[in-house]
XYZ file of C-alpha atoms in Angstrom:
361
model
C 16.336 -89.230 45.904
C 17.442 -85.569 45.381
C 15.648 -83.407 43.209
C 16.287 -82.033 39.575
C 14.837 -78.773 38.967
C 15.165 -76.187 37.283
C 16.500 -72.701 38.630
C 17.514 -69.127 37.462
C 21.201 -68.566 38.084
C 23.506 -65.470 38.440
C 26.696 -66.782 37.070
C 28.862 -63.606 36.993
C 28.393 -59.792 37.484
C 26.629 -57.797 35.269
C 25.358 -61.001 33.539
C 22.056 -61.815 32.274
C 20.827 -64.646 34.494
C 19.997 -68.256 32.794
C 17.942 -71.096 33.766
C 19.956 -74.147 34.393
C 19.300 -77.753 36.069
C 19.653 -77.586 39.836
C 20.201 -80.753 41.871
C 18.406 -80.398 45.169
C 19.238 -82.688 47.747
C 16.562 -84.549 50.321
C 16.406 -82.931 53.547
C 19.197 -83.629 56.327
C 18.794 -82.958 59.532
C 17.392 -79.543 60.947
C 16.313 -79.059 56.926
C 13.037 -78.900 54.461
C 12.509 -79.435 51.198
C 9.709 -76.809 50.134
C 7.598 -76.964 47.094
C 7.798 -73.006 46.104
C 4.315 -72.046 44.249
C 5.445 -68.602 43.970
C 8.231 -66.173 44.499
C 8.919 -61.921 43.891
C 11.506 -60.672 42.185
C 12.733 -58.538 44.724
C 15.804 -55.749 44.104
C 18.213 -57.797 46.003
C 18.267 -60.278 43.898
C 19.376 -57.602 41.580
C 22.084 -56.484 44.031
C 23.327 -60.189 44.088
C 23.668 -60.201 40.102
C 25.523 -57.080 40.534
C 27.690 -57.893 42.856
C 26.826 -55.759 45.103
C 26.229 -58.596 47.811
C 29.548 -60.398 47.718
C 31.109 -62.807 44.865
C 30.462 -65.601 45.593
C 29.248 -66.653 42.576
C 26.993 -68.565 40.938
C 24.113 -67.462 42.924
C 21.129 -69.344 43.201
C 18.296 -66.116 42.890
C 15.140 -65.801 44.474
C 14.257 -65.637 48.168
C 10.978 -63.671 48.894
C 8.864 -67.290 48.556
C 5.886 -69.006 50.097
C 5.236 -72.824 49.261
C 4.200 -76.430 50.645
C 6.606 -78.190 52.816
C 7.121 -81.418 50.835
C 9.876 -83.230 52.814
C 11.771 -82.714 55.794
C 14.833 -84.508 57.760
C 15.720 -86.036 61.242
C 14.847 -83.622 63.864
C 12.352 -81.137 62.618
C 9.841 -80.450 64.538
C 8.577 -76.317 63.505
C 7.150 -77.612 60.031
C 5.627 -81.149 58.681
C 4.843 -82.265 54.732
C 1.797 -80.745 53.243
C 2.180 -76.939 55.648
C 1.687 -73.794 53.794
C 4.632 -71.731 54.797
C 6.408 -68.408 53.800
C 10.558 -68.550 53.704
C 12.510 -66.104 55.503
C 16.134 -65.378 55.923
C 16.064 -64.874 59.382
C 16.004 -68.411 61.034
C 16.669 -67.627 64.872
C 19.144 -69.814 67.157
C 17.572 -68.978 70.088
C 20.801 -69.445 71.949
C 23.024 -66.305 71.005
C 22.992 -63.449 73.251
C 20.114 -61.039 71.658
C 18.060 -64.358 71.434
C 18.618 -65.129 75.192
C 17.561 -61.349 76.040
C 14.394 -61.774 74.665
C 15.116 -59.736 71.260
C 15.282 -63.029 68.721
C 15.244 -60.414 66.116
C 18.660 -59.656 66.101
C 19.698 -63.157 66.196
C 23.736 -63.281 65.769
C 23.178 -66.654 65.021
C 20.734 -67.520 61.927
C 21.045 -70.585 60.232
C 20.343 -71.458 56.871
C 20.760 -75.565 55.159
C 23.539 -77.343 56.045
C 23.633 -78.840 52.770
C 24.311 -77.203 49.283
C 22.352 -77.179 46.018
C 24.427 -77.672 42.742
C 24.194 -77.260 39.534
C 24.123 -80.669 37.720
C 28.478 -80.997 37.096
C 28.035 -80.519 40.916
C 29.222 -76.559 41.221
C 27.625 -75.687 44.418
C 25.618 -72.555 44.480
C 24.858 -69.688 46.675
C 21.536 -69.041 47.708
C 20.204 -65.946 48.135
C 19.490 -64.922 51.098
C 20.651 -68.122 52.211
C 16.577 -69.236 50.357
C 17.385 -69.103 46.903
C 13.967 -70.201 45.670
C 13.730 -69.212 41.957
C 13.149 -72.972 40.946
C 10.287 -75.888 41.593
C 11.346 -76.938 44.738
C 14.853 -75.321 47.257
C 15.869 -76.806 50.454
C 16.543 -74.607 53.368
C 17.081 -74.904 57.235
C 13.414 -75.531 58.363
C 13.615 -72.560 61.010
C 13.487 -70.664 57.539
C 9.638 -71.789 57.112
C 6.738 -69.879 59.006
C 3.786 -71.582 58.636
C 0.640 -69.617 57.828
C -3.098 -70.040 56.760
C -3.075 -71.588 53.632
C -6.037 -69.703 52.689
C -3.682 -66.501 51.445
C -2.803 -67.047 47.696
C 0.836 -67.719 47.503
C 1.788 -65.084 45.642
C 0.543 -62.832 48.214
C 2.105 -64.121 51.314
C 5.464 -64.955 49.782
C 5.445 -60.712 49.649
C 5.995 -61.036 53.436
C 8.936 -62.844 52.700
C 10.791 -59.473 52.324
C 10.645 -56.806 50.984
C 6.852 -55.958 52.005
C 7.756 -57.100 55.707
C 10.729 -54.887 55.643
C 8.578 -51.646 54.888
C 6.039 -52.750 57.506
C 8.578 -53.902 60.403
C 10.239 -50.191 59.565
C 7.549 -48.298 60.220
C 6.321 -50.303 62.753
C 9.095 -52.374 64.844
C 11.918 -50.529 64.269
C 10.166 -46.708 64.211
C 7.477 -47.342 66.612
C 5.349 -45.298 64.586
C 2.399 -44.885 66.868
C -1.121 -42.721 66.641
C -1.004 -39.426 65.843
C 2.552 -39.238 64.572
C 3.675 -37.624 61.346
C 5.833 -39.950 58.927
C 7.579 -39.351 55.797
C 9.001 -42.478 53.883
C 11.602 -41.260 51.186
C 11.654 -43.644 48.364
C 8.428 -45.173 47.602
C 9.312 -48.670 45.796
C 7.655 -51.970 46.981
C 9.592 -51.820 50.394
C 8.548 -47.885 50.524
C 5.148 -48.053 49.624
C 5.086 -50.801 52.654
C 6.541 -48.426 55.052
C 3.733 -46.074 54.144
C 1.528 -48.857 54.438
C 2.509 -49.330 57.964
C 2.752 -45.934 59.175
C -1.362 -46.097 58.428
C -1.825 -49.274 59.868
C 0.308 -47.952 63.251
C -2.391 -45.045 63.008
C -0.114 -42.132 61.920
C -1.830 -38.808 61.306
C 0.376 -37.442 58.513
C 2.404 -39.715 55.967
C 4.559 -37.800 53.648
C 5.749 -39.930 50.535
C 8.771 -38.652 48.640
C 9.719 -39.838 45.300
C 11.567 -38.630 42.019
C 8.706 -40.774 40.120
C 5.076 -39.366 39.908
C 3.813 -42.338 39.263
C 5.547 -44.060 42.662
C 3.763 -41.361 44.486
C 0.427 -41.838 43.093
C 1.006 -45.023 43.977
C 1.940 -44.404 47.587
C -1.596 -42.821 47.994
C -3.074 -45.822 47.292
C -1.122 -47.037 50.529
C -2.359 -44.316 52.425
C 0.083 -41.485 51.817
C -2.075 -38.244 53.382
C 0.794 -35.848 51.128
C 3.358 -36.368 48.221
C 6.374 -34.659 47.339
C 8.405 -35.036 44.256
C 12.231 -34.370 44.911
C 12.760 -33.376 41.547
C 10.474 -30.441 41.529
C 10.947 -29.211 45.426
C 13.516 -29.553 48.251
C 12.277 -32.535 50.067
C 13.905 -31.257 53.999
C 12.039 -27.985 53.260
C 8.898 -29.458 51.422
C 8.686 -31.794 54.976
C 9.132 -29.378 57.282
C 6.380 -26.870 55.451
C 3.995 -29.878 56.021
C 4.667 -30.445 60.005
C 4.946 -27.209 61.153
C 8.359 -26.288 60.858
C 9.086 -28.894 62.967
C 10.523 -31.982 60.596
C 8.743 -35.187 60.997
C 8.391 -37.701 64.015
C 9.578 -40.354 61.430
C 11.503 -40.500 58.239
C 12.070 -43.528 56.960
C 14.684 -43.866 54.039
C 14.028 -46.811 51.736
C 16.373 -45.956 49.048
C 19.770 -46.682 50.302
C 21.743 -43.709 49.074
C 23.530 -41.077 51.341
C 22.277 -38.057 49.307
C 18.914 -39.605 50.739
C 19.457 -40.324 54.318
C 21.574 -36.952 54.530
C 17.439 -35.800 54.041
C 16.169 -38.096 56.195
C 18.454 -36.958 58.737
C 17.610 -33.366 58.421
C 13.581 -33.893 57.896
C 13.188 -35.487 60.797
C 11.682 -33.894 63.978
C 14.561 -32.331 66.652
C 14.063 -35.475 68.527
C 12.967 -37.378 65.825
C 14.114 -40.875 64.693
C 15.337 -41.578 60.936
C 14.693 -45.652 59.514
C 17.103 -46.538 57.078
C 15.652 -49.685 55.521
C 16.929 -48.731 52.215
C 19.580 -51.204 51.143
C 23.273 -49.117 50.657
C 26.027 -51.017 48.690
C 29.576 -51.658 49.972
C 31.179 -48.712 48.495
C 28.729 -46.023 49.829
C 30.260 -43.333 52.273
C 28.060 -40.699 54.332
C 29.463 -37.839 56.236
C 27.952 -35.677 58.611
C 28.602 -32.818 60.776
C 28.801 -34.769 63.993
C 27.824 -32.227 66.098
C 24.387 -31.818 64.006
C 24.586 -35.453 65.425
C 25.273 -34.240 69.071
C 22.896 -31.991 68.541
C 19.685 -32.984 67.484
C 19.471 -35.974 69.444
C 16.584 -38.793 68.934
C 17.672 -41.834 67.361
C 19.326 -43.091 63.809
C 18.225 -46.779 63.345
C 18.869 -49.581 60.527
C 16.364 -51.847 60.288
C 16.921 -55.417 59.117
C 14.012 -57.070 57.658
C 11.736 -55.167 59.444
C 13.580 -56.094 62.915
C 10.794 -58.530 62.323
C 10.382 -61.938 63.927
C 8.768 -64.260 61.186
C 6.966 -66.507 63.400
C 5.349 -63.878 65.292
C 4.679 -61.470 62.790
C 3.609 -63.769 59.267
C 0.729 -65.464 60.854
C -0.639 -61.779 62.173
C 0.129 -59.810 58.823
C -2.075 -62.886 56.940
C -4.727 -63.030 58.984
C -5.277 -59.062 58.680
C -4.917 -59.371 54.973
C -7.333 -62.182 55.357
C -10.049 -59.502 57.071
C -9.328 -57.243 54.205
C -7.598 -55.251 56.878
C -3.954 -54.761 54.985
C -4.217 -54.828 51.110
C -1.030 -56.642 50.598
C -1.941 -57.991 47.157
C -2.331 -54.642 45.422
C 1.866 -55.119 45.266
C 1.530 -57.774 42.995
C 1.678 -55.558 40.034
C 2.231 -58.905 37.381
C 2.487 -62.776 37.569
C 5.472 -64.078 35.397
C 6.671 -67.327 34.706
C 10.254 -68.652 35.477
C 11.827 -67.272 32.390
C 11.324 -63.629 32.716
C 13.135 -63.018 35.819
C 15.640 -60.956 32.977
C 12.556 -58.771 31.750
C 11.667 -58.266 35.365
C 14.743 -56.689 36.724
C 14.430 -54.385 33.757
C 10.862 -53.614 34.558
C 11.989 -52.795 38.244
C 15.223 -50.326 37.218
C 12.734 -48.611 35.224
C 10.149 -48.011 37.961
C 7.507 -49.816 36.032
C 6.233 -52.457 38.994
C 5.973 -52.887 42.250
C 6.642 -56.611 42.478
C 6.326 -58.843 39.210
C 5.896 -61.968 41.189
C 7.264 -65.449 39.494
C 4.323 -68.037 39.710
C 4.670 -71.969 39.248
């Protein structure tokens, strides 16, 4: 019998979202049926209330999850009922091209549930992320579940889900920070503060966190930030390249998603430096660039989705370190909330207040 629920909606842009009744269907084939027990409120869910996704409205919110598997269809084989997992976005094929060259982390192909959830006169929502797991219980394809130690408290490993995972698999995967380098991470926010996080994990020497927001850099220390700069007191290219010897750094990792900002990472960086952006633009956003400063300083530019992570690889290693104390992921929980302050959450993060509030049920 499907399930009746109940779920925070995004019903139009620039609207405050609601809780309404969401009917979610039993598993079909390929799909689970996970009971969420917690989920972060993570800025794109923001962006999809904004519009600054798509519109395809209502959206079903929520997406950075972990949960019990309660139910799953014909066919599955990754997950069973009664698995602790963590949700991702990034189900691979493992057919396409990339997947085929051994790089499943730029799948072309990612699947999410066949099947839609509605609200209760049947409108059929959009999940975010293709999770959508603001409510008891969502259905997604079951590639979407990694399973992990169910000794990590849920709302803890759901972090992984994204935007912690993003900051880590930036610094790590897609910047191949290594030992020794110097890093700076522009933008210190949950995903930021993770990219700082992982830049001392990797074993870099010098990590330079940038922020308009004293309190986001104090806060990037506590992630292992050797150096701070605040952007609104002190040219942030300059400020970088006073700290590495003239030189720019090995790394700079934008997690901000402007082009005032990456125009810095692009000229902080070392001459054959590489620049992250992880920061998410939105559609409207233009950068422009001397291209011979392009031709010219060579290195590499890079995007990096999600951390170019690959969930089943990388969740069960990132919770078994935070399981040996080894990577302090909880101190991003900064509050537990229940279902209905999503609202007073968003505000909370556009104000800089939190790192993650983190909806428990």
């Amino acid at each position: 019998m499907p399930y009746e629920v109940q779920g925070v909606v995004a019903r139009g842009k620039g609207q405050e979202v609601s809780l309404e009744t969401v009917i979610v269907p039993d598993p079909g084939p390929g799909e689970a049926v996970v009971d969420v027990r917690a989920c972060g409120v993570c800025h794109t869910d923001l962006h999809y209330r904004e519009g600054g996704i798509s519109d395809d409205y209502p959206f079903l919110l929520g997406h950075e999850a972990a949960g019990i598997v309660e139910a799953v269809g014909p066919g599955v084989t990754e997950v069973e009922p009664g698995d602790f997992v963590i949700l991702n976005w990034r189900a691979v094929c493992g057919q396409c091209r990339a997947c085929l060259r051994g790089r499943p982390w730029y799948c072309f192909a990612t699947h999410n549930a066949r099947q839609k959830m509605t609200l209760a006169d049947g409108t059929e929502l959009s999940p975010a992320l293709g999770i959508g797991a603001f409510l008891d219980k969502t259905l997604v394809a079951a590639g979407q579940c990694t399973k992990v130690s169910a000794e990590a408290p849920a709302e803890v490993a759901g972090l992984l889900g994204c935007g912690v995972m993003a900051g880590l698999g930036a610094a790590i995967n897609t910047g191949g920070v290594t030992r020794g380098d110097s890093v700076a991470v522009i933008g210190c926010g949950g995903v930021g503060d993770a990219a700082v996080l992982g830049a001392s994990l990797a074993g870099a020497a010098k990590i330079i966190a940038v922020d308009v927001d004293a309190r986001k850099l104090e806060w990037a220390k506590g992630f292992g930030a050797t150096h701070t700069i605040n952007s609104r007191e002190s040219d942030p290219v300059e400020a970088i390249r006073d700290l590495t010897g003239g030189h720019g750094a090995d790394v700079v990792i934008e997690a901000v998603g402007r082009p005032e900002t990456y125009e810095q990472a692009f000229y902080a960086r070392d001459l054959a430096g590489t620049v992250v952006l992880v920061g998410v633009p939105t559609p409207e956003m233009r950068l422009e660039l001397p291209l011979l400063d392009v031709f010219g300083r060579g290195g590499a530019l890079k995007s990096s989705w999600y951390g170019d992570c690959l969930p089943s690889r990388d969740f069960p290693v990132l919770i078994d370190l935070f399981l040996q104390n080894r990577l302090p992921l909880d101190k991003f929980v900064s509050e537990t909330i229940g279902i209905g302050q999503v609202e007073e959450a968003f505000a909370k993060m556009h104000r800089g207040e939190v790192l993650r509030s983190v909806v428990v049920f």
